[in-house]
Short mmCIF file of C-alpha atoms in Angstrom, two decimals:
data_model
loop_
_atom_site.label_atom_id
_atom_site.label_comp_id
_atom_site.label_asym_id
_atom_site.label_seq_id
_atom_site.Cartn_x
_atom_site.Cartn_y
_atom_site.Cartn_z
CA UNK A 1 57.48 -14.88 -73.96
CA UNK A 2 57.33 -11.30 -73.19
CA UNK A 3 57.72 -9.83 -69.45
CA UNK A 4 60.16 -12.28 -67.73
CA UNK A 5 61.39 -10.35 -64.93
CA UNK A 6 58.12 -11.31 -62.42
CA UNK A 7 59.11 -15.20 -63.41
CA UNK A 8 63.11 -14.44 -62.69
CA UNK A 9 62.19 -12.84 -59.20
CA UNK A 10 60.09 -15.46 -58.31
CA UNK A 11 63.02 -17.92 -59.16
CA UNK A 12 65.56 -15.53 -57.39
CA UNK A 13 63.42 -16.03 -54.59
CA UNK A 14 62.57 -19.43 -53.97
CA UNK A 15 66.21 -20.15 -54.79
CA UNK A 16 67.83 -17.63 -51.87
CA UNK A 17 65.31 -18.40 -49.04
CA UNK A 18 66.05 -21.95 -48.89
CA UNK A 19 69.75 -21.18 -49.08
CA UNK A 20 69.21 -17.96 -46.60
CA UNK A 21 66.65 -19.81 -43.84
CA UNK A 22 69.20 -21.86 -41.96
CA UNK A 23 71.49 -19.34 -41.88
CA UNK A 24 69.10 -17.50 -39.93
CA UNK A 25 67.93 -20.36 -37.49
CA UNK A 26 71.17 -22.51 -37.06
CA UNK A 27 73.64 -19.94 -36.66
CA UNK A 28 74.63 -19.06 -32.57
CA UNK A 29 72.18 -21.94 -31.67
CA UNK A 30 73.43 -24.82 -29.44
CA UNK A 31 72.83 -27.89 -31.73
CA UNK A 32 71.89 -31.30 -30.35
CA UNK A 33 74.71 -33.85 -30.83
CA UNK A 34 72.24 -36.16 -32.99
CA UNK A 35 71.91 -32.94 -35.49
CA UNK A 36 75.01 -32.40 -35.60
CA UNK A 37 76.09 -35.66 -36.24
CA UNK A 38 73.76 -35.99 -39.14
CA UNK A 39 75.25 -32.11 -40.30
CA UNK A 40 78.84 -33.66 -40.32
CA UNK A 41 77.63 -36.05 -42.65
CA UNK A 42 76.68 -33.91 -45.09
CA UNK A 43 79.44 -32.78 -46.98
CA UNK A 44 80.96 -36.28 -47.87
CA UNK A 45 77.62 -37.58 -48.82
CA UNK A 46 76.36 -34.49 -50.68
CA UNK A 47 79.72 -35.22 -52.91
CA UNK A 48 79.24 -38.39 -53.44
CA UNK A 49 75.87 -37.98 -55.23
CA UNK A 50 77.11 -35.30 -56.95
CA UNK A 51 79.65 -37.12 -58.57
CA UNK A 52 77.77 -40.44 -59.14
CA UNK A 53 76.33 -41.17 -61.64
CA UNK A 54 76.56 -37.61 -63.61
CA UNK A 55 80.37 -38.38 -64.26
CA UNK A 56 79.76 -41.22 -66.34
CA UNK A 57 77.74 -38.87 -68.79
CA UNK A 58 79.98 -35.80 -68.65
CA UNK A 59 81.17 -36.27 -71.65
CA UNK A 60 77.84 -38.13 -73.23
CA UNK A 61 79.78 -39.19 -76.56
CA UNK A 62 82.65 -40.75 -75.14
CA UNK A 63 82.46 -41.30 -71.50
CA UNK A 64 85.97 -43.07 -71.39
CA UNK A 65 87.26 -39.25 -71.91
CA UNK A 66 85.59 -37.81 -68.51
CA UNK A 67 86.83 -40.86 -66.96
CA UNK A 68 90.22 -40.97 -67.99
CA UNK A 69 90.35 -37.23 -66.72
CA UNK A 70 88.81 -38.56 -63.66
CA UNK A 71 91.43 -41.11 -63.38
CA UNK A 72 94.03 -38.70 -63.75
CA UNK A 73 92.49 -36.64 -60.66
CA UNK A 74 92.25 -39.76 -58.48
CA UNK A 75 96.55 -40.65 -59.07
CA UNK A 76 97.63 -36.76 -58.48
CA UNK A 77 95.34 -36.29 -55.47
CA UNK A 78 96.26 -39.12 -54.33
CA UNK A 79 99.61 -38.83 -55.02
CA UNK A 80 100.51 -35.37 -54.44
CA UNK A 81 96.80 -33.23 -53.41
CA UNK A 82 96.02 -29.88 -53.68
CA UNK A 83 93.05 -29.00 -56.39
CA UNK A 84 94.77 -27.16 -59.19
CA UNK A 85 96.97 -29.53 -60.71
CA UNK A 86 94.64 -32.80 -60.26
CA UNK A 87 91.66 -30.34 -61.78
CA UNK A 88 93.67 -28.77 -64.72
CA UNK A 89 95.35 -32.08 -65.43
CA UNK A 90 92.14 -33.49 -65.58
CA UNK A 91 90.63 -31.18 -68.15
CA UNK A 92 93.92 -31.44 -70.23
CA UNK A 93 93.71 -35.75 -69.85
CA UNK A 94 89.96 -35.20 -71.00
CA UNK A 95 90.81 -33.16 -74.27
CA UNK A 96 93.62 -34.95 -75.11
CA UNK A 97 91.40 -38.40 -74.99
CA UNK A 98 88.73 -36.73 -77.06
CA UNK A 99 91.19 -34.71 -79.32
CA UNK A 100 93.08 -38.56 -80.80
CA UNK A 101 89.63 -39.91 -80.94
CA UNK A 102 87.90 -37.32 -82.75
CA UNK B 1 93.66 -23.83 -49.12
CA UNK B 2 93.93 -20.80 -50.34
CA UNK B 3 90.65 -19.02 -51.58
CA UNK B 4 91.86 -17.68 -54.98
CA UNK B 5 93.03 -21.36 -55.37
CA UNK B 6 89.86 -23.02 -54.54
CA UNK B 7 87.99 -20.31 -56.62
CA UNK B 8 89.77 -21.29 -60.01
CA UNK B 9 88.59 -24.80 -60.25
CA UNK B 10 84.72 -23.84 -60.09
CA UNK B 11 85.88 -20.45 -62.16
CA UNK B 12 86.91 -22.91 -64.98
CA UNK B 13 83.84 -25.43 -64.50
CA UNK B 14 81.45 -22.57 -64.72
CA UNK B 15 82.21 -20.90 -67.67
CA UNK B 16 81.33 -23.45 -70.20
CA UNK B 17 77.97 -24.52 -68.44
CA UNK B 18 77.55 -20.30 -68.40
CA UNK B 19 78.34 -20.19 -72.32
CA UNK B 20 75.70 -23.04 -73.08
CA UNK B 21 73.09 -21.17 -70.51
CA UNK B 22 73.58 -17.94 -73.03
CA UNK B 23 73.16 -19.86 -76.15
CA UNK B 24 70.63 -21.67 -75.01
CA UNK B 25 68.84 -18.63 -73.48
CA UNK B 26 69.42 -16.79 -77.25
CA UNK B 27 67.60 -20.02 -78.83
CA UNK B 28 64.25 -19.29 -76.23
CA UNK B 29 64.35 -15.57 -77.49
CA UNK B 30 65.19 -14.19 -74.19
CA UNK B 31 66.57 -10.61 -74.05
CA UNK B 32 70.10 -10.05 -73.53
CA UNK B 33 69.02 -7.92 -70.25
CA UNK B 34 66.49 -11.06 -69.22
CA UNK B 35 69.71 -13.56 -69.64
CA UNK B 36 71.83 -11.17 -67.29
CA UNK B 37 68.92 -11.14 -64.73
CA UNK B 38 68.36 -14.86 -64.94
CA UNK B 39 71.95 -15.37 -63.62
CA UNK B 40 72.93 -12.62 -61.52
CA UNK B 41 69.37 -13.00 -59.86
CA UNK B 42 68.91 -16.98 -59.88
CA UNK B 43 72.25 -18.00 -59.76
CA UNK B 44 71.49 -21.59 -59.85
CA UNK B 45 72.53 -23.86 -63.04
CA UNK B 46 70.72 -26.44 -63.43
CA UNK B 47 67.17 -24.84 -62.41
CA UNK B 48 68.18 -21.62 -65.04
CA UNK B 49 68.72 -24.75 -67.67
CA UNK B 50 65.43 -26.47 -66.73
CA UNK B 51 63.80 -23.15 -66.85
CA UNK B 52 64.40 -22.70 -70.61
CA UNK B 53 63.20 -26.20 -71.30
CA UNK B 54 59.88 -25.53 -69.47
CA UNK B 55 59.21 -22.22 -70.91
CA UNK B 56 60.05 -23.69 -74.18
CA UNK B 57 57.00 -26.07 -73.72
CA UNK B 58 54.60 -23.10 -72.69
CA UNK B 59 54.54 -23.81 -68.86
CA UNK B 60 53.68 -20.98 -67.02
CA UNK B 61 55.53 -18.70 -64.49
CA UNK B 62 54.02 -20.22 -61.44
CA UNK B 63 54.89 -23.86 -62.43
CA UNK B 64 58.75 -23.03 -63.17
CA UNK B 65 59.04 -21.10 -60.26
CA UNK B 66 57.82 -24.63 -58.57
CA UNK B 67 59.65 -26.53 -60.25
CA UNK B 68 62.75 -24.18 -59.34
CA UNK B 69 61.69 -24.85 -55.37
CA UNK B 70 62.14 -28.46 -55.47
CA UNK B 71 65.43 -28.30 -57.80
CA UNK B 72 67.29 -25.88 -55.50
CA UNK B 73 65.85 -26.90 -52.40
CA UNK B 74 68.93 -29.11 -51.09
CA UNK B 75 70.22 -25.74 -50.79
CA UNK B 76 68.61 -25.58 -47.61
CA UNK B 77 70.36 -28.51 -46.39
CA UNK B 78 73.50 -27.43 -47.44
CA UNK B 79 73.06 -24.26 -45.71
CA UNK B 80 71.97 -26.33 -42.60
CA UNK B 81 75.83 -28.03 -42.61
CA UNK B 82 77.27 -24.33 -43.56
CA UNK B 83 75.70 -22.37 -40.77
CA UNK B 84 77.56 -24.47 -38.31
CA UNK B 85 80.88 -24.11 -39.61
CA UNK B 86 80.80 -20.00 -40.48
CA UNK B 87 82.87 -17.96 -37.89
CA UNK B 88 81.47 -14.63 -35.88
CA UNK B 89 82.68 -12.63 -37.98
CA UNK B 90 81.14 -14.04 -41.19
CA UNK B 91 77.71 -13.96 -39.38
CA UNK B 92 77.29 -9.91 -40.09
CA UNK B 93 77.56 -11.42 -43.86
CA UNK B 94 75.07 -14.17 -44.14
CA UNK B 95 72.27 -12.25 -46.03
CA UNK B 96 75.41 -12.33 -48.70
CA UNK B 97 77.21 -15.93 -48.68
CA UNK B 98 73.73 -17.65 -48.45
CA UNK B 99 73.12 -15.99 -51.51
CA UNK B 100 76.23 -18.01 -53.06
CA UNK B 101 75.83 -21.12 -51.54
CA UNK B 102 75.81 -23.94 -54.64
CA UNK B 103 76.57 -27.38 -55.02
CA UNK B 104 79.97 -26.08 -55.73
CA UNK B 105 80.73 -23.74 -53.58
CA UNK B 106 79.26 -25.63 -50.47
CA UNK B 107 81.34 -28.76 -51.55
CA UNK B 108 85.02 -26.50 -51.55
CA UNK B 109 83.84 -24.11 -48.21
CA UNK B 110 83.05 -27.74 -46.11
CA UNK B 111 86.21 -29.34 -46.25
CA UNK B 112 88.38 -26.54 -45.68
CA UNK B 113 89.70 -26.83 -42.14
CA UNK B 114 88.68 -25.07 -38.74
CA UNK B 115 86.07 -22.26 -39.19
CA UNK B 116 85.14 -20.26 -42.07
CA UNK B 117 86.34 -16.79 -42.18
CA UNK B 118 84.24 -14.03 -44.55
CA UNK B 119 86.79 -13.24 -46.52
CA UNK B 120 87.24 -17.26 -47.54
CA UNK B 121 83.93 -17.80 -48.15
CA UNK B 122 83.31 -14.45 -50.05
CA UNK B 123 86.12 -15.03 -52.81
CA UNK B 124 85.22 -18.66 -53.25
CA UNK B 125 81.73 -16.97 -53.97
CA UNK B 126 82.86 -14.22 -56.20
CA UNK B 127 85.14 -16.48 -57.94
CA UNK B 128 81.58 -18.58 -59.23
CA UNK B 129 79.25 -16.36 -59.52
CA UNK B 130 81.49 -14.06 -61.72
CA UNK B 131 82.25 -16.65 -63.83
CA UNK B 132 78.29 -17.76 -64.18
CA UNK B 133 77.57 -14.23 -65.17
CA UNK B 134 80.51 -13.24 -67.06
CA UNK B 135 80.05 -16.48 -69.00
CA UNK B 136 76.53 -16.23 -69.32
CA UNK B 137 76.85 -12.92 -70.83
CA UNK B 138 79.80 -14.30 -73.23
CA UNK B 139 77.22 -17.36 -74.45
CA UNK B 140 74.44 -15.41 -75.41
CA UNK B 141 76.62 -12.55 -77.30
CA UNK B 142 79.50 -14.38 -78.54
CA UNK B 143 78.04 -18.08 -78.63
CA UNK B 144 79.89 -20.62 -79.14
CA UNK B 145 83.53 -18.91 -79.33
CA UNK B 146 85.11 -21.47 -77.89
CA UNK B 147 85.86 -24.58 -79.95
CA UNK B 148 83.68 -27.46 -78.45
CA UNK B 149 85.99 -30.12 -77.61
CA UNK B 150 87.70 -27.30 -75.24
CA UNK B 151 84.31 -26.88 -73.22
CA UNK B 152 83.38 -30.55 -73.40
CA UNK B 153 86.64 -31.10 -71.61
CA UNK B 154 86.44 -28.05 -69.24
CA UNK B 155 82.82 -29.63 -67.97
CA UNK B 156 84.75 -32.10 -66.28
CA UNK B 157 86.13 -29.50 -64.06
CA UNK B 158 83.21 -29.64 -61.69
CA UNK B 159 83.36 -33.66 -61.60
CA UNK B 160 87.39 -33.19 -60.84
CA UNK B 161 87.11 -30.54 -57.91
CA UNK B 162 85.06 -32.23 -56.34
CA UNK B 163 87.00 -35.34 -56.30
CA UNK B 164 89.59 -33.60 -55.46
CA UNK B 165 88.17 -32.20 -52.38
CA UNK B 166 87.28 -35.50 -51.47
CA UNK B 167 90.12 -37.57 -51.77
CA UNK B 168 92.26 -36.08 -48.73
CA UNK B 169 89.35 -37.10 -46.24
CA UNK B 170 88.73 -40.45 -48.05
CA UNK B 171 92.49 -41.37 -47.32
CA UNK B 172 91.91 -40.59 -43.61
CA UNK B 173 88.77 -41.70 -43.02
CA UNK B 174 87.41 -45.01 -44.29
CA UNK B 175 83.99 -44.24 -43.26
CA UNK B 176 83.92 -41.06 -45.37
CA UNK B 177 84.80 -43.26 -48.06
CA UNK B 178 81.56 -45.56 -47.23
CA UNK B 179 79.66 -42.46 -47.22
CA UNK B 180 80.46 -41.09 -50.70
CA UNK B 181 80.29 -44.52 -52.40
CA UNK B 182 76.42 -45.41 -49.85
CA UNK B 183 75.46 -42.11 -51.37
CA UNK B 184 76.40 -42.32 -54.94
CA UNK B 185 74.88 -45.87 -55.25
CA UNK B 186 71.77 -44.72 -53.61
CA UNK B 187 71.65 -41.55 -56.30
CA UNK B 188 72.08 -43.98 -59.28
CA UNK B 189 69.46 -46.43 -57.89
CA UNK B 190 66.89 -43.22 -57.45
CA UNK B 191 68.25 -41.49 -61.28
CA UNK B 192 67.38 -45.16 -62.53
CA UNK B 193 63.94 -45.86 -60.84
CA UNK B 194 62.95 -42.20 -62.09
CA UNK B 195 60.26 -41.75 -59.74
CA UNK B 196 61.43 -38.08 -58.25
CA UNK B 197 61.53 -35.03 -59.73
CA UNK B 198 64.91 -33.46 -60.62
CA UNK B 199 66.82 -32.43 -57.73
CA UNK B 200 65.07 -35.16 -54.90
CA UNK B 201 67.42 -38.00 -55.46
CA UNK B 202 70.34 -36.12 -54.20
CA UNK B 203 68.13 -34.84 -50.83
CA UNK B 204 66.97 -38.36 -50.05
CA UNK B 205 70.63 -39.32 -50.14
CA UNK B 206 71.33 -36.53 -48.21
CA UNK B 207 68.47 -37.41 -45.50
CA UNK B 208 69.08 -41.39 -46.06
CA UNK B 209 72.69 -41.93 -46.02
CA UNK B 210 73.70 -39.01 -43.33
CA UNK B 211 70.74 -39.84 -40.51
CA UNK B 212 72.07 -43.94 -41.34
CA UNK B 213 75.85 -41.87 -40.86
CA UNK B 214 75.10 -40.20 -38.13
CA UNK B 215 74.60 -43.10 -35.89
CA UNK B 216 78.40 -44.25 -36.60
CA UNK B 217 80.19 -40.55 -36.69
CA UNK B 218 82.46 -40.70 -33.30
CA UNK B 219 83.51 -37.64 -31.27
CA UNK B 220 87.04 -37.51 -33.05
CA UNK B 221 85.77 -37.51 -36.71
CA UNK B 222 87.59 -35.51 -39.43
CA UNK B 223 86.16 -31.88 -38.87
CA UNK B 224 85.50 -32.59 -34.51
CA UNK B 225 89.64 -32.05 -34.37
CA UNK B 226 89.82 -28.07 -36.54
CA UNK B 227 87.00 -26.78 -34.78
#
């Protein structure tokens, strides 16, 4: 395994010019409404796949754990919002759940 | 939202996937120098992680660096929804935030409201990549200092912010909510049938479920009103 650095450029770089490309082609550009209704979609959908399924396995020994944590996340944001108290809650909710059944 | 305040949530999710990147990049015999380079350089987690596994079976340079293509490509999409949200002033900066655009980062930056200053976008950014490298660094030197059940719970961190970014629009929009459940049924279904490679299922959700959205987004949708 000796010489890595040509393999971690080449990684470097087909990981930035995907992220850098529409930068350079979307930005000051008059967008057709179609596009940018598909754009707005993005976010919300991007999230949801992100979340589902890989939160049932976060914590692959006891999945109940994640999910209580998750739980936790959905009453405070729900309740109150904001990120750092349903987030940190979450992780605390998670150990605890892991911590009595360990 | 404040930036420091959206930066802390992916600070903490970071840092243990970081620490398991070092160890795991100790295991493969990788220098510490090569581990640095891998995530101040890459700065991508899951293709670094699939990286070691493939060099651990002998695959060569030019196959990872595939392979690291079609794992980070939904980047690009990401960046697509990003570019049109980024204010004038940010645009002198882009050669810089594209450079920190992850799944993470991308989910906090599109649901804050109105446009996207540089200074926002750059602490968010600083907040996760310091934390990839610093704990990358800390994995591979230190390994695992920090008991386990404490970064089996902090890896829920991710799963957590970004339910927490969600939930707001979810309670004001009930097709938002549609889209996040469409699109998280449609990744399962794809994870299950195991037929792309790693990284695909979530950019034919992205391509399936928002071109199938796009026909039913109305002029007054969430993000229409800030900008």
């Amino acid at each position: 395994m000796n010489n890595m650095i040509p393999l971690i450029l080449g990684m470097a770089a087909v990981t930035y010019v995907p992220r850098l490309l529409p930068f350079l082609f979307l930005s000051n550009k008059r967008i057709h409404k179609r596009l940018d209704a598909f754009l707005k979609c993005i976010p919300a959908v991007a999230i949801g796949a992100l979340i589902i399924p890989g939160v049932f396995t976060a914590t692959p020994d006891m999945p109940m754990a994640a999910l209580s944590g998750m739980i936790f996340t959905l009453i405070a944001g729900l309740w109150r919002g904001g990120i750092i108290i349903p987030v940190l809650g979450s992780v605390a909710v998670t150990y605890l759940v892991l911590f009595c059944a360990a | 939202m404040n930036a420091f305040k959206a930066g802390i949530p992916i600070f903490i999710g970071y840092v243990p996937a970081a620490i398991a990147f070092g160890i795991l990049a100790k295991g493969c015999s990788i220098t510490l120098m090569e581990c640095f380079l891998f995530s101040a350089a890459v700065f991508a987690g899951a293709s670094q992680f699939i990286a070691l596994n493939l060099l651990m079976t002998g695959m060569g340079p030019a196959g990872i660096i595939l392979t690291t293509l079609l794992v980070n490509f939904r980047h690009f999409l990401m960046s697509a929804y990003l570019s049109t949200r980024i204010d004038k002033f940010a645009k002198k900066y882009l050669f810089l935030i594209a450079f920190g655009v992850t799944d993470e980062v991308f989910s906090v930056l599109s649901f804050q409201k109105g446009q996207l200053s540089k200074s926002f976008i750059l602490i968010v950014q600083f907040a996760a990549y310091s934390a990839w490298v610093s704990g990358s660094m800390a994995g591979f030197i230190l390994g695992g200092f920090l008991p386990e059940l404490l970064t089996k719970s902090m890896g829920v961190a991710l799963y957590s912010l970004l339910l927490a970014i969600i939930l707001p629009e979810v309670k004001k929009s009930f097709k938002i909510l549609l889209l996040v459940i469409a699109s998280g049924l449609l990744n399962t279904i794809l994870i299950k049938l195991d037929f792309l490679p790693n990284g695909w299922t979530i950019i034919v959700c992205i391509l399936v479920i928002s071109f199938a959205g796009s026909f039913f987004i109305t002029q007054n949708s969430h993000q229409e009103e800030s900008l």
